[in-house]
Each structure stands twice: as structure tokens, then as C-alpha cells.
PDB file of C-alpha atoms in Angstrom:
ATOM      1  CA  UNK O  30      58.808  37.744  77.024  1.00 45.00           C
ATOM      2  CA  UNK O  31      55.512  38.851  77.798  1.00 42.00           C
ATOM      3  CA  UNK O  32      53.341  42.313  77.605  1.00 44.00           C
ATOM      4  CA  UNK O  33      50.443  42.935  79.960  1.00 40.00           C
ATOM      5  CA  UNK O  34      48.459  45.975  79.887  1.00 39.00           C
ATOM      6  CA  UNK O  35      46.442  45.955  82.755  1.00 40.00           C
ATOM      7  CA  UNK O  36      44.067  43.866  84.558  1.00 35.00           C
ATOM      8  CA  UNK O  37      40.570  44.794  85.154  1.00 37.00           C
ATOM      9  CA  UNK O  38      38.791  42.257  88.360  1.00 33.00           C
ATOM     10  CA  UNK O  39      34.715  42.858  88.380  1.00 38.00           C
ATOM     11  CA  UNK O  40      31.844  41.565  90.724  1.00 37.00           C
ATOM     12  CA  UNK O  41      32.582  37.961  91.930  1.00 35.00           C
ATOM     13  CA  UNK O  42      35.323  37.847  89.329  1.00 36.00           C
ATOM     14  CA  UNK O  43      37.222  39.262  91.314  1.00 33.00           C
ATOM     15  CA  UNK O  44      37.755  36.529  94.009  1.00 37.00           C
ATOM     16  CA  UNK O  45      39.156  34.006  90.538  1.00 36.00           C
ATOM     17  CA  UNK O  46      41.366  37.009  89.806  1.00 38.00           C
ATOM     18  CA  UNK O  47      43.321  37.291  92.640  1.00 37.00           C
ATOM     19  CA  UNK O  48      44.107  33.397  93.390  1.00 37.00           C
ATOM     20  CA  UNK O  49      45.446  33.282  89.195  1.00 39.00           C
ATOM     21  CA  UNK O  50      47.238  37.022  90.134  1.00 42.00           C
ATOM     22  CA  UNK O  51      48.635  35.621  92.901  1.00 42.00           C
ATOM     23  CA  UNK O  52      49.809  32.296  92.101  1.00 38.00           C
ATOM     24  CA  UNK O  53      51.609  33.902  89.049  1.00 42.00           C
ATOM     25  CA  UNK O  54      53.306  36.880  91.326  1.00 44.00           C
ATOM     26  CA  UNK O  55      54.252  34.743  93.618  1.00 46.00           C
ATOM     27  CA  UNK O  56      56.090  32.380  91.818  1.00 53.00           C
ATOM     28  CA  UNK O  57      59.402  34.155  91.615  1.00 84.00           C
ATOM     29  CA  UNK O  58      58.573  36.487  88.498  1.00 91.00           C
ATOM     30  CA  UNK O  59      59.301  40.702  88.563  1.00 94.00           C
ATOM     31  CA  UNK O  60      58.084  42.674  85.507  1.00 96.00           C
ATOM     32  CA  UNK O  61      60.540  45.161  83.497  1.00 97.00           C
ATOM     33  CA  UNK O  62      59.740  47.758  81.028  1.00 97.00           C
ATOM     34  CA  UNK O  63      62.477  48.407  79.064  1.00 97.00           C
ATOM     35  CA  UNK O  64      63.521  50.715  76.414  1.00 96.00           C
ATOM     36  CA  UNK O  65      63.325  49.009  72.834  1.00 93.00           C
ATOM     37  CA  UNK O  66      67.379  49.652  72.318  1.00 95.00           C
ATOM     38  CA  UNK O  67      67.949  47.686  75.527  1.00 96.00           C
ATOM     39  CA  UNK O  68      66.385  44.602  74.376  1.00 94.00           C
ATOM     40  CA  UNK O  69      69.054  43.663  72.327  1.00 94.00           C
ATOM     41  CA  UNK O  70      71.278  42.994  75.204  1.00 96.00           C
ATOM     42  CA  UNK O  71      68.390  42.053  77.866  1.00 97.00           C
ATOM     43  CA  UNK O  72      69.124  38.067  77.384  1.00 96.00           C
ATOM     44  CA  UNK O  73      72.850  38.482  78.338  1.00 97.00           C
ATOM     45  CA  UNK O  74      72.082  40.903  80.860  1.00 98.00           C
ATOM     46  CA  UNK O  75      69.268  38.193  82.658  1.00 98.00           C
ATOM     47  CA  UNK O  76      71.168  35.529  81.891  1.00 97.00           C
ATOM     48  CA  UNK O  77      74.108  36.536  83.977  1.00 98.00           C
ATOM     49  CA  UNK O  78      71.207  37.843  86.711  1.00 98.00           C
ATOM     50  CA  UNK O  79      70.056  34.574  86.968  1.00 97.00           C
ATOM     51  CA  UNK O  80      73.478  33.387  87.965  1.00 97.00           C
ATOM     52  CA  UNK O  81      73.134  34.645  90.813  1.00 96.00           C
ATOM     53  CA  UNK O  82      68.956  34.726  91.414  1.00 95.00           C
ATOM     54  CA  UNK O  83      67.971  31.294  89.881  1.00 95.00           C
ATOM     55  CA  UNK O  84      64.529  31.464  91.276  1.00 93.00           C
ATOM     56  CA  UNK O  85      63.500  34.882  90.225  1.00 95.00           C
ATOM     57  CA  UNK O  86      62.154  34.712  86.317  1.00 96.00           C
ATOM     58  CA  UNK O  87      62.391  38.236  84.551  1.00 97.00           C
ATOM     59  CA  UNK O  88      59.536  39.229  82.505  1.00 96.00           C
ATOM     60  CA  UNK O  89      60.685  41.885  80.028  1.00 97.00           C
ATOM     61  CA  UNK O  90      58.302  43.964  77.760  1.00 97.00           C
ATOM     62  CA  UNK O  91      60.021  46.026  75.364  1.00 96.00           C
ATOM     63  CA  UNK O  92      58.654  49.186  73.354  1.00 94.00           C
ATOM     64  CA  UNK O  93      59.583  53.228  73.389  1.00 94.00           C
ATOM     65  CA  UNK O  94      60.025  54.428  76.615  1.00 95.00           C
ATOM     66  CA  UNK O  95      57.116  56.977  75.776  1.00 94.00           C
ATOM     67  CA  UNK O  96      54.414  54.090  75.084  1.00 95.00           C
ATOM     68  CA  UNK O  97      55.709  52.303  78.378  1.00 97.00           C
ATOM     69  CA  UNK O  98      55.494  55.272  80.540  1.00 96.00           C
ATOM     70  CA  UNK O  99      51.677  55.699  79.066  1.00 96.00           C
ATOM     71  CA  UNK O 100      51.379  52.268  80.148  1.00 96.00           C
ATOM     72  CA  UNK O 101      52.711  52.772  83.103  1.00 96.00           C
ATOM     73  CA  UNK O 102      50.411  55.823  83.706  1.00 95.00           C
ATOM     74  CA  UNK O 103      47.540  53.780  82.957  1.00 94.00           C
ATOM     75  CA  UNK O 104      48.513  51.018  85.836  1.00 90.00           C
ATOM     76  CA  UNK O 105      50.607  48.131  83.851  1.00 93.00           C
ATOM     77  CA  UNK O 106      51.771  46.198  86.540  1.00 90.00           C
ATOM     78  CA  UNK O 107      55.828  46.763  86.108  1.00 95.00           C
ATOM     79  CA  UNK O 108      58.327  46.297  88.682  1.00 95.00           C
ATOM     80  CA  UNK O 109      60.824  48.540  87.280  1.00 97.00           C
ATOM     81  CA  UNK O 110      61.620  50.955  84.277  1.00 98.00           C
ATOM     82  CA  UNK O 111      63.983  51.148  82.121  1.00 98.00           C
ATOM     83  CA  UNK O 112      64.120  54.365  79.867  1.00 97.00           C
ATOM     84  CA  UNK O 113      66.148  55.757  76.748  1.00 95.00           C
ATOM     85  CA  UNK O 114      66.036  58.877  78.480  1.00 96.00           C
ATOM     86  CA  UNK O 115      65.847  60.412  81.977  1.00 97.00           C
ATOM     87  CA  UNK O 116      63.012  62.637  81.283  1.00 96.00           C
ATOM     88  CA  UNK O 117      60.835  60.115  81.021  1.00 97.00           C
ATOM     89  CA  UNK O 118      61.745  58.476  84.024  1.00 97.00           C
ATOM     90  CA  UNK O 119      61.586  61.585  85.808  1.00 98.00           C
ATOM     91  CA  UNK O 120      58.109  62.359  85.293  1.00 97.00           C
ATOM     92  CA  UNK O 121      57.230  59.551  86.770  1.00 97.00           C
ATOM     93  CA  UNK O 122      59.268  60.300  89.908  1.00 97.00           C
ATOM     94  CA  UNK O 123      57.832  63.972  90.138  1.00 97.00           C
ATOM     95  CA  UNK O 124      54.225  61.951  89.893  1.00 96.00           C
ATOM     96  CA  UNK O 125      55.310  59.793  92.807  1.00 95.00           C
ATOM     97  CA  UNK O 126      55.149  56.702  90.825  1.00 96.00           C
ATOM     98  CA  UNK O 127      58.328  55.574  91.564  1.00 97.00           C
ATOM     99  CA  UNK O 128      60.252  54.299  95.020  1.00 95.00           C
ATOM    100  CA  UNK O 129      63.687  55.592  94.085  1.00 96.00           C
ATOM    101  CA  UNK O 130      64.798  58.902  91.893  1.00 97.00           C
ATOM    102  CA  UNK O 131      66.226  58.027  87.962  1.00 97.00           C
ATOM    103  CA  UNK O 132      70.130  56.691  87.743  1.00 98.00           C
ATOM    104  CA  UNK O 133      72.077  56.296  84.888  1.00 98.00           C
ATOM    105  CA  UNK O 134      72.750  53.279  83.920  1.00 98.00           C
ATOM    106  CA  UNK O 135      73.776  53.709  80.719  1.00 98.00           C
ATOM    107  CA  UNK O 136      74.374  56.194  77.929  1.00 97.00           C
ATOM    108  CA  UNK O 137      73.771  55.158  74.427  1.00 97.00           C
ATOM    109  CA  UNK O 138      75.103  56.013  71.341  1.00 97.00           C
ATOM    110  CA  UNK O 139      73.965  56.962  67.913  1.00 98.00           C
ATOM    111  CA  UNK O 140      74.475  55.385  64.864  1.00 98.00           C
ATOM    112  CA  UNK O 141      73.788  55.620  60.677  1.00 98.00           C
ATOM    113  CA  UNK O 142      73.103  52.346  58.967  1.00 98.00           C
ATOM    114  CA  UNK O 143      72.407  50.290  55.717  1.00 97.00           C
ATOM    115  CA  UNK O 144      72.070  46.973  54.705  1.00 96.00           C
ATOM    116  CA  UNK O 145      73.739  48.102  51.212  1.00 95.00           C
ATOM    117  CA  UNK O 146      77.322  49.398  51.309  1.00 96.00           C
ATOM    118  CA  UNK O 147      77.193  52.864  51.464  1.00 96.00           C
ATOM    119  CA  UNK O 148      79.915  56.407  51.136  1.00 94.00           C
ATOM    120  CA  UNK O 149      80.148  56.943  54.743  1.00 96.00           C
ATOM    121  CA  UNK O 150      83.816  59.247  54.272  1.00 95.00           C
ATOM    122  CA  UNK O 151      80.658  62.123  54.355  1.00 94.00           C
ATOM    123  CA  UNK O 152      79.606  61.285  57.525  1.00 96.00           C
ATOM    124  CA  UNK O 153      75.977  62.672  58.400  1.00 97.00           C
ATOM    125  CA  UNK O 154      76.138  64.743  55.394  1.00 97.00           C
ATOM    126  CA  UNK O 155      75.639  61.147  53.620  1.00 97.00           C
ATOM    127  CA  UNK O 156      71.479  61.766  54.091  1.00 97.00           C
ATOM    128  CA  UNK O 157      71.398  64.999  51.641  1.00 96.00           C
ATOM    129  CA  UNK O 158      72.621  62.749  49.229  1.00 96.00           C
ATOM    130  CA  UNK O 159      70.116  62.158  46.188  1.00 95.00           C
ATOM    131  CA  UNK O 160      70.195  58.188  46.153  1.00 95.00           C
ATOM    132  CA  UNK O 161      69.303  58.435  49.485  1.00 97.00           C
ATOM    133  CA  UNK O 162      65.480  58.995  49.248  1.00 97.00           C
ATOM    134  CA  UNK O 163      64.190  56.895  52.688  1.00 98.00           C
ATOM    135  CA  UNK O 164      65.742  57.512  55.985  1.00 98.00           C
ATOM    136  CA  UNK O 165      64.260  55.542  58.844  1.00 98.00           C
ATOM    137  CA  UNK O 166      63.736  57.284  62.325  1.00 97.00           C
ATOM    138  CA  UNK O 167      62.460  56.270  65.503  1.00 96.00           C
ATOM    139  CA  UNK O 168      59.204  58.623  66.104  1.00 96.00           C
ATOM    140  CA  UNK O 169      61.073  61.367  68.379  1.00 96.00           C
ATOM    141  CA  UNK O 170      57.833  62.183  70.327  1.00 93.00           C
ATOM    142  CA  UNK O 171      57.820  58.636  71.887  1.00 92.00           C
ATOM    143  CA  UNK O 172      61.847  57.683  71.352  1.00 94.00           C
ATOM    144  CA  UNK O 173      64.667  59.459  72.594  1.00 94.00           C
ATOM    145  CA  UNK O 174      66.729  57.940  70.053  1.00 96.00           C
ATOM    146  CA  UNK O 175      64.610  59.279  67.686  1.00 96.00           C
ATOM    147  CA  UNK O 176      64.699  62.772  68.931  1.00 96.00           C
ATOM    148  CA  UNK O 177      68.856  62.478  69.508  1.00 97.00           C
ATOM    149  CA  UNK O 178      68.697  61.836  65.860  1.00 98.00           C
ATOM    150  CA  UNK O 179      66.420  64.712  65.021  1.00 98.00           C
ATOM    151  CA  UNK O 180      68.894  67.091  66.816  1.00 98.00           C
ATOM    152  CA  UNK O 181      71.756  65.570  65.703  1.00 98.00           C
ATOM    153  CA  UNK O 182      70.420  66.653  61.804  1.00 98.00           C
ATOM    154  CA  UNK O 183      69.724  69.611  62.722  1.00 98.00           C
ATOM    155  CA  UNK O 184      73.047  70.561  64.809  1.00 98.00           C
ATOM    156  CA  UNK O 185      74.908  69.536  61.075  1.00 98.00           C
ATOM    157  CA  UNK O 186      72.821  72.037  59.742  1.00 97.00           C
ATOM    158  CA  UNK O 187      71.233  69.681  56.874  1.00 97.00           C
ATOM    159  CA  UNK O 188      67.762  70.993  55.558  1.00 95.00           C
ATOM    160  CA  UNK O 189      65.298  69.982  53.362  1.00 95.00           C
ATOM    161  CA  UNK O 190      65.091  65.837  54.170  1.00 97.00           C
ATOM    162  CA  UNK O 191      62.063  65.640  55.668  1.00 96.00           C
ATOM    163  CA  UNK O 192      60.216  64.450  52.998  1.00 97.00           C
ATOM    164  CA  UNK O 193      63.140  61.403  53.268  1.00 98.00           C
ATOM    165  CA  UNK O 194      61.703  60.535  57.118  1.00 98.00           C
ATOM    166  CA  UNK O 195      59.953  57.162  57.813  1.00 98.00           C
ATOM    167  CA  UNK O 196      58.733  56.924  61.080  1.00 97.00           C
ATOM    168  CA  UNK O 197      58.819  54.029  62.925  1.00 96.00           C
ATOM    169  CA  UNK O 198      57.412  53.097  66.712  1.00 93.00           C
ATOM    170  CA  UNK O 199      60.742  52.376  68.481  1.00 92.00           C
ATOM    171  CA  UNK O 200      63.862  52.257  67.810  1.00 93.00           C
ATOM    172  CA  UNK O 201      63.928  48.593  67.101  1.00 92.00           C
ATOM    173  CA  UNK O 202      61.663  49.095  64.083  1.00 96.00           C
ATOM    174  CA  UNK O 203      63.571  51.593  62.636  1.00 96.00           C
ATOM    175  CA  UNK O 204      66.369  48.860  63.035  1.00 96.00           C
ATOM    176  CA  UNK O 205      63.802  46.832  60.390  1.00 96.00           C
ATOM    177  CA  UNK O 206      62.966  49.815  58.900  1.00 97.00           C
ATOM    178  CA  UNK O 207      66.821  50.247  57.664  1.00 97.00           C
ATOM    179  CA  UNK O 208      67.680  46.759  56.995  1.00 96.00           C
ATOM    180  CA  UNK O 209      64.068  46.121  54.843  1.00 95.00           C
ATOM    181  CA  UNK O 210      62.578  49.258  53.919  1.00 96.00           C
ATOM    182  CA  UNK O 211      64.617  52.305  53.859  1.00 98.00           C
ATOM    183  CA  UNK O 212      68.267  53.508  52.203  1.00 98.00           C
ATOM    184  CA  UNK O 213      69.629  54.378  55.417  1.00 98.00           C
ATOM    185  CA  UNK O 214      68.402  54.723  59.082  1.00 98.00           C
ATOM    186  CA  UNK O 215      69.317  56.025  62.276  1.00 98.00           C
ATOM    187  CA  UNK O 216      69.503  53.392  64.827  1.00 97.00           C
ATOM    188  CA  UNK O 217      71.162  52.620  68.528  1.00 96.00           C
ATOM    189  CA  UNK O 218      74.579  51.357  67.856  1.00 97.00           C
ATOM    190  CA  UNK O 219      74.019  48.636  70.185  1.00 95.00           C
ATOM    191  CA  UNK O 220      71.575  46.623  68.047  1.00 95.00           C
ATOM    192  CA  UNK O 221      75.060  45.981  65.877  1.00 96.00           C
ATOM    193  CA  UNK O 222      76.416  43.689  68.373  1.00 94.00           C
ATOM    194  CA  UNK O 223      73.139  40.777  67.977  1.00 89.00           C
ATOM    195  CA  UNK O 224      71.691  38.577  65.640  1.00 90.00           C
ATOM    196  CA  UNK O 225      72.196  39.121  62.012  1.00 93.00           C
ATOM    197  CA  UNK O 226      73.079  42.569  62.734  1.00 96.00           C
ATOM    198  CA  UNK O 227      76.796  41.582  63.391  1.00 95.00           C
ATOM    199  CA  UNK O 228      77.314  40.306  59.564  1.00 96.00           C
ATOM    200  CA  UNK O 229      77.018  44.522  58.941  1.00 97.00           C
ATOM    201  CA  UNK O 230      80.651  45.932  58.675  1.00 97.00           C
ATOM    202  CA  UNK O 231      81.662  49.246  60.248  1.00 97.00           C
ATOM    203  CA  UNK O 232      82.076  52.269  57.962  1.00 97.00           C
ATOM    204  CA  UNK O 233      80.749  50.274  55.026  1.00 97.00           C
ATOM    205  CA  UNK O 234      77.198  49.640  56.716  1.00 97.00           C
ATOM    206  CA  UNK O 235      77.702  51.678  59.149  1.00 98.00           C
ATOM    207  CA  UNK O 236      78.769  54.662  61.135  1.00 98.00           C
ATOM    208  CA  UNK O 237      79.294  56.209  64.582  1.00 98.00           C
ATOM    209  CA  UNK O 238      77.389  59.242  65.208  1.00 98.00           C
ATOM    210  CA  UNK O 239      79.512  62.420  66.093  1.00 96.00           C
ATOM    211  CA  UNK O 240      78.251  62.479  69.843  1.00 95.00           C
ATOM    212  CA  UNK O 241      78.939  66.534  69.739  1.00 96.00           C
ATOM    213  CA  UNK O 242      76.467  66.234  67.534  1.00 98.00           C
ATOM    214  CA  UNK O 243      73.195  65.505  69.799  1.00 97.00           C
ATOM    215  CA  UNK O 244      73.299  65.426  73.875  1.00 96.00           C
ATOM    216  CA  UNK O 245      74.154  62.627  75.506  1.00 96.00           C
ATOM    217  CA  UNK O 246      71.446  59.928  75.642  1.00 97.00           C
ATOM    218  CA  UNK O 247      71.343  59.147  79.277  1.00 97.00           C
ATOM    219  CA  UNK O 248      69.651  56.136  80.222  1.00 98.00           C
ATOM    220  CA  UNK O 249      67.387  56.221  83.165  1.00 98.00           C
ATOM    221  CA  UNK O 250      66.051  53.277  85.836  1.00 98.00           C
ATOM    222  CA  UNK O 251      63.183  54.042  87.993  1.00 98.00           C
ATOM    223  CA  UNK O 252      61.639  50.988  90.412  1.00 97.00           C
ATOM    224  CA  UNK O 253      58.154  51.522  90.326  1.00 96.00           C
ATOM    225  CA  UNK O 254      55.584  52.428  93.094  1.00 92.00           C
ATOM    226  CA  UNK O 255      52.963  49.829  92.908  1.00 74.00           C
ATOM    227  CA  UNK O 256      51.427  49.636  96.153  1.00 49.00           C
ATOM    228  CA  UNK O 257      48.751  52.004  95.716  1.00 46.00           C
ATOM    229  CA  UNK O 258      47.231  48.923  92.493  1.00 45.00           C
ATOM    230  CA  UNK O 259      45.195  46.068  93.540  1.00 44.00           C
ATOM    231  CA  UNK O 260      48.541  44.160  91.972  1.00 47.00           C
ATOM    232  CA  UNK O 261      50.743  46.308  94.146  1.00 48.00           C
ATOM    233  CA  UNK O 262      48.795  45.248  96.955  1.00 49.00           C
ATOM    234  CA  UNK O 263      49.721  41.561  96.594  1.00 51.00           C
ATOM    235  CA  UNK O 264      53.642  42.267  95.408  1.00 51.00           C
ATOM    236  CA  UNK O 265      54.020  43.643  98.317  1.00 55.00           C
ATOM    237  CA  UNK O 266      55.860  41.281 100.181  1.00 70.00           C
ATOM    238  CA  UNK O 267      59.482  41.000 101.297  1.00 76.00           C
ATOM    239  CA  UNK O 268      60.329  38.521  98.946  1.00 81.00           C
ATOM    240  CA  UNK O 269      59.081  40.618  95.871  1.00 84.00           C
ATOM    241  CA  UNK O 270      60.925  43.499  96.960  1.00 88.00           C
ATOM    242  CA  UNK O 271      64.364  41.597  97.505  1.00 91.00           C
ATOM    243  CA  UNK O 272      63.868  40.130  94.090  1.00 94.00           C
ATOM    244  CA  UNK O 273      62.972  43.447  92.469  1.00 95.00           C
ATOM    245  CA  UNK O 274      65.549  45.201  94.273  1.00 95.00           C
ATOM    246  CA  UNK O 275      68.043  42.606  93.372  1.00 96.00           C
ATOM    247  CA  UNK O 276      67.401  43.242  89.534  1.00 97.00           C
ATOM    248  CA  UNK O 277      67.760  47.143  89.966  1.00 97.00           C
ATOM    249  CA  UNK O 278      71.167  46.589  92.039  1.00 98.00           C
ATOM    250  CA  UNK O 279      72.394  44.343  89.439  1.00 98.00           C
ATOM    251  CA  UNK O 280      71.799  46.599  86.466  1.00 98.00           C
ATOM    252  CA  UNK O 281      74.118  49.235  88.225  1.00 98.00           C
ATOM    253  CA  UNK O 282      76.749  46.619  89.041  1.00 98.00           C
ATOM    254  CA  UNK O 283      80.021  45.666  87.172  1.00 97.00           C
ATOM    255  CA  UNK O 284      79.043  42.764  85.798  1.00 97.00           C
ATOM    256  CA  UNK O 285      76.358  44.660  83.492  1.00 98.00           C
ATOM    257  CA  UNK O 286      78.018  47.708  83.402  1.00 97.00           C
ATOM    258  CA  UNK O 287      80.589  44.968  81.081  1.00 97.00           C
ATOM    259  CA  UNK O 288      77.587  43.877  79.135  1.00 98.00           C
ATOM    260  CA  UNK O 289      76.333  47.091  78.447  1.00 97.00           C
ATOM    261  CA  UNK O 290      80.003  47.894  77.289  1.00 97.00           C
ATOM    262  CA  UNK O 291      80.017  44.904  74.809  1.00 96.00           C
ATOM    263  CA  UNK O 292      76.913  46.243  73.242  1.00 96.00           C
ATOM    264  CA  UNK O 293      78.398  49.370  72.197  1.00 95.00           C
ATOM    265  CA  UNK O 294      77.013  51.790  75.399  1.00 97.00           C
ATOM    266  CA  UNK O 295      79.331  54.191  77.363  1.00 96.00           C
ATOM    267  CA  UNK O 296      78.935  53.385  81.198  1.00 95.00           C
ATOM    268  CA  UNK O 297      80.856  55.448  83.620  1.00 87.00           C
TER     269      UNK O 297
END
């Protein structure tokens, strides 16, 4: 895994800057920003890429999809996007930063959780609940998760809690944020199906939920437009664009529409 924020080449700098640029970019490597949620299935998912691509090494940097698209704004040298949301992956199209317009690839799902064994015959209802005095949430400026979960409170018409919130960055800290920190936290279902996560049972750590409760979380992919970026300028190249496109094609096909499926996501 690795996170790069930008590159900055000065003076006669910049001649040492583009032989290590382009030894590492050509060496078989594309760069993806993904959601935080998708992380938790991203080593199955490149795993079974690399079946097929052997040579091409996936770089993943994981975070909310609002932080990444700042990033992105601010030149980080991805390859492609992954979002918890299509609006953030179509402001970057309506910017022209991308080379194709946002697909779903997958639409996540909602979830309540707690390490301790909790009353969930209430469903939602469970937060108003008095021993219930921390409820971790994924900052819904930056995290659609976070915001489905904001709506998804206020749809069951509970009021009153926010004193209860703890904010975290992503959704993967509020994942820590639950398990550690807080009684109960809403998280993406599909960090349930990794790790330690799977010794939590269903409807006594957690709950599904009700999807009529908050809209669907659509999951968008975007290949970025990095031609116009000194590191665009050397990725250019046939090969970098097979391998990139390659990724994208495979995240729409079958075979990770099944791992996607595993980790508790509806694909269509």
C-alpha cells in the first residue's frame, strides 16, 4: 500500500526527478484511490486481478472519497477512482478530470454494530436507548457512508442523539471507533466479512440497515485524466493505459462483481 500526495520537481532537480518518476511508473505499477469501505475487500479483488495481469502491481491508497477527491484536485498522481458515492466522482467528470463518465460498480450497504452484545429486536431505534451514550459515525461531509447514516436517523425520525456522535475520518475508523471506543457505530456492512471482524455475530453484534431507510449508496469509478501533470506526461504510454484500463474493466467484470458479493455489497 502506499499514499503519495504529490510531487513537486525544482531547478536542476528536476532532471533526478524524472529518471526516479520514471523508472518507478514504468515498472508495471497503476495507482488507485479507493473508498475506505472498499479496502476491506481490495486484496481479494487484486489478487484475483493479478491472475490474469501478473506484471502490473496495484498501488492502492485508501481514505474518504472526499479527502481523495481533494487530493485528486490538488494533482495526486492516481490512475483511477474509486468512490462511496457518485457525486463525488461526478464532479470530477464535470471538471474534466476524468477520461470516462462514473459507473456503478457497486452499491453498499449500511450497517449498526458493537463489539458487546447488544438488543438489536429495536432495530435503529436501539441508538435512543440510554446505555447507549457513544455512537461512532463516519464524518458525512467527507463519507458517504457517513451521510447515508445521517439520513437514515433522521428518515426513523429519532431526535435528540447528537450529543451521542463521534466523528471519525472514514468509514474504516468508525469501524475502530465501534469496536474500541464507542457503544455502537454505524459502519459498511462489508468490513464484517475480514479480519477479526468475522468473530462478530449477526443480530447480536450486529444489524442490517433498513435500506428504505437512506438512498442507495451507489458506488462510483472514474479513470482519471492525467495527461495534463508532469506525471501524466510520462504515464502516457500504451502500456500504462492497457494496464490501467485493464484494472477498470476488471472491477466491472464477473469475477469481482462475485467478490464484491461475498463482502456483503449488492451488484446488479
Amino acid at each position: 500500500m502506499i499514499k503519495r500526495n504529490g510531487i513537486l520537481f525544482a531547478g536542476k532537480r528536476i532532471v533526478l526527478g524524472l529518471m526516479v518518476l520514471s523508472s518507478s511508473i514504468f515498472a508495471g505499477e497503476i495507482t488507485v484511490a479507493a473508498a475506505a469501505n472498499v479496502g476491506y475487500a481490495m486484496d481479494k479483488l487484486v489478487k484475483e486481478f493479478n491472475k490474469t495481469n501478473p506484471d502490473t502491481k496495484v498501488l492502492v491508497t485508501l481514505g474518504s472519497s472526499g479527502k481523495l477527491v481533494a487530493q485528486i484536485e490538488n494533482s495526486a498522481p492516481y490512475d483511477i477512482f474509486m468512490s462511496a458515492d457518485m457525486k463525488f466522482p461526478q464532479s470530477l467528470y464535470e471538471k474534466k478530470m476524468t477520461t470516462t463518465p462514473p459507473v456503478i460498480y457497486a452499491q453498499g450497504v449500511l450497517a449498526m454494530f458493537s463489539a458487546k452484545e447488544l438488543d438489536y429486536s429495536k432495530g435503529i431505534n436501539l441508538v435512543k436507548e440510554t446505555s447507549i451514550s457513544k455512537i461512532a459515525i463516519a464524518n458525512p461531509k467527507t463519507a458517504p457512508y457517513g451521510a447515508a447514516a445521517i439520513e437514515a436517523i433522521k428518515n426513523a425520525k429519532i431526535d435528540g442523539i447528537e450529543s451521542k456522535y463521534v466523528y471519525a475520518e472514514s468509514i474504516s475508523q468508525a469501524v475502530t471507533y465501534a469496536t474500541t471506543a464507542t457503544d455502537i457505530g454505524f459502519i459498511a456492512k462489508s468490513s464484517l466479512y475480514e479480519g477479526n471482524m468475522t468473530q462478530y455475530k449477526e443480530n447480536k453484534n450486529w444489524i442490517t440497515v433498513d435500506p428504505k431507510l437512506y438512498a442507495p449508496i451507489d458506488q462510483g469509478i472514474v479513470v482519471l485524466d492525467t495527461a495534463n501533470s508532469l506525471v501524466g506526461m510520462i504515464k502516457n504510454d500504451d502500456t500504462k493505459k492497457a494496464e490501467v484500463k485493464a484494472f477498470y474493466d476488471f472491477i466491472l467484470s464477473a469475477n469481482a462483481k462475485k467478490i464484491f458479493t461475498d463482502y456483503g455489497y449488492i451488484v446488479k
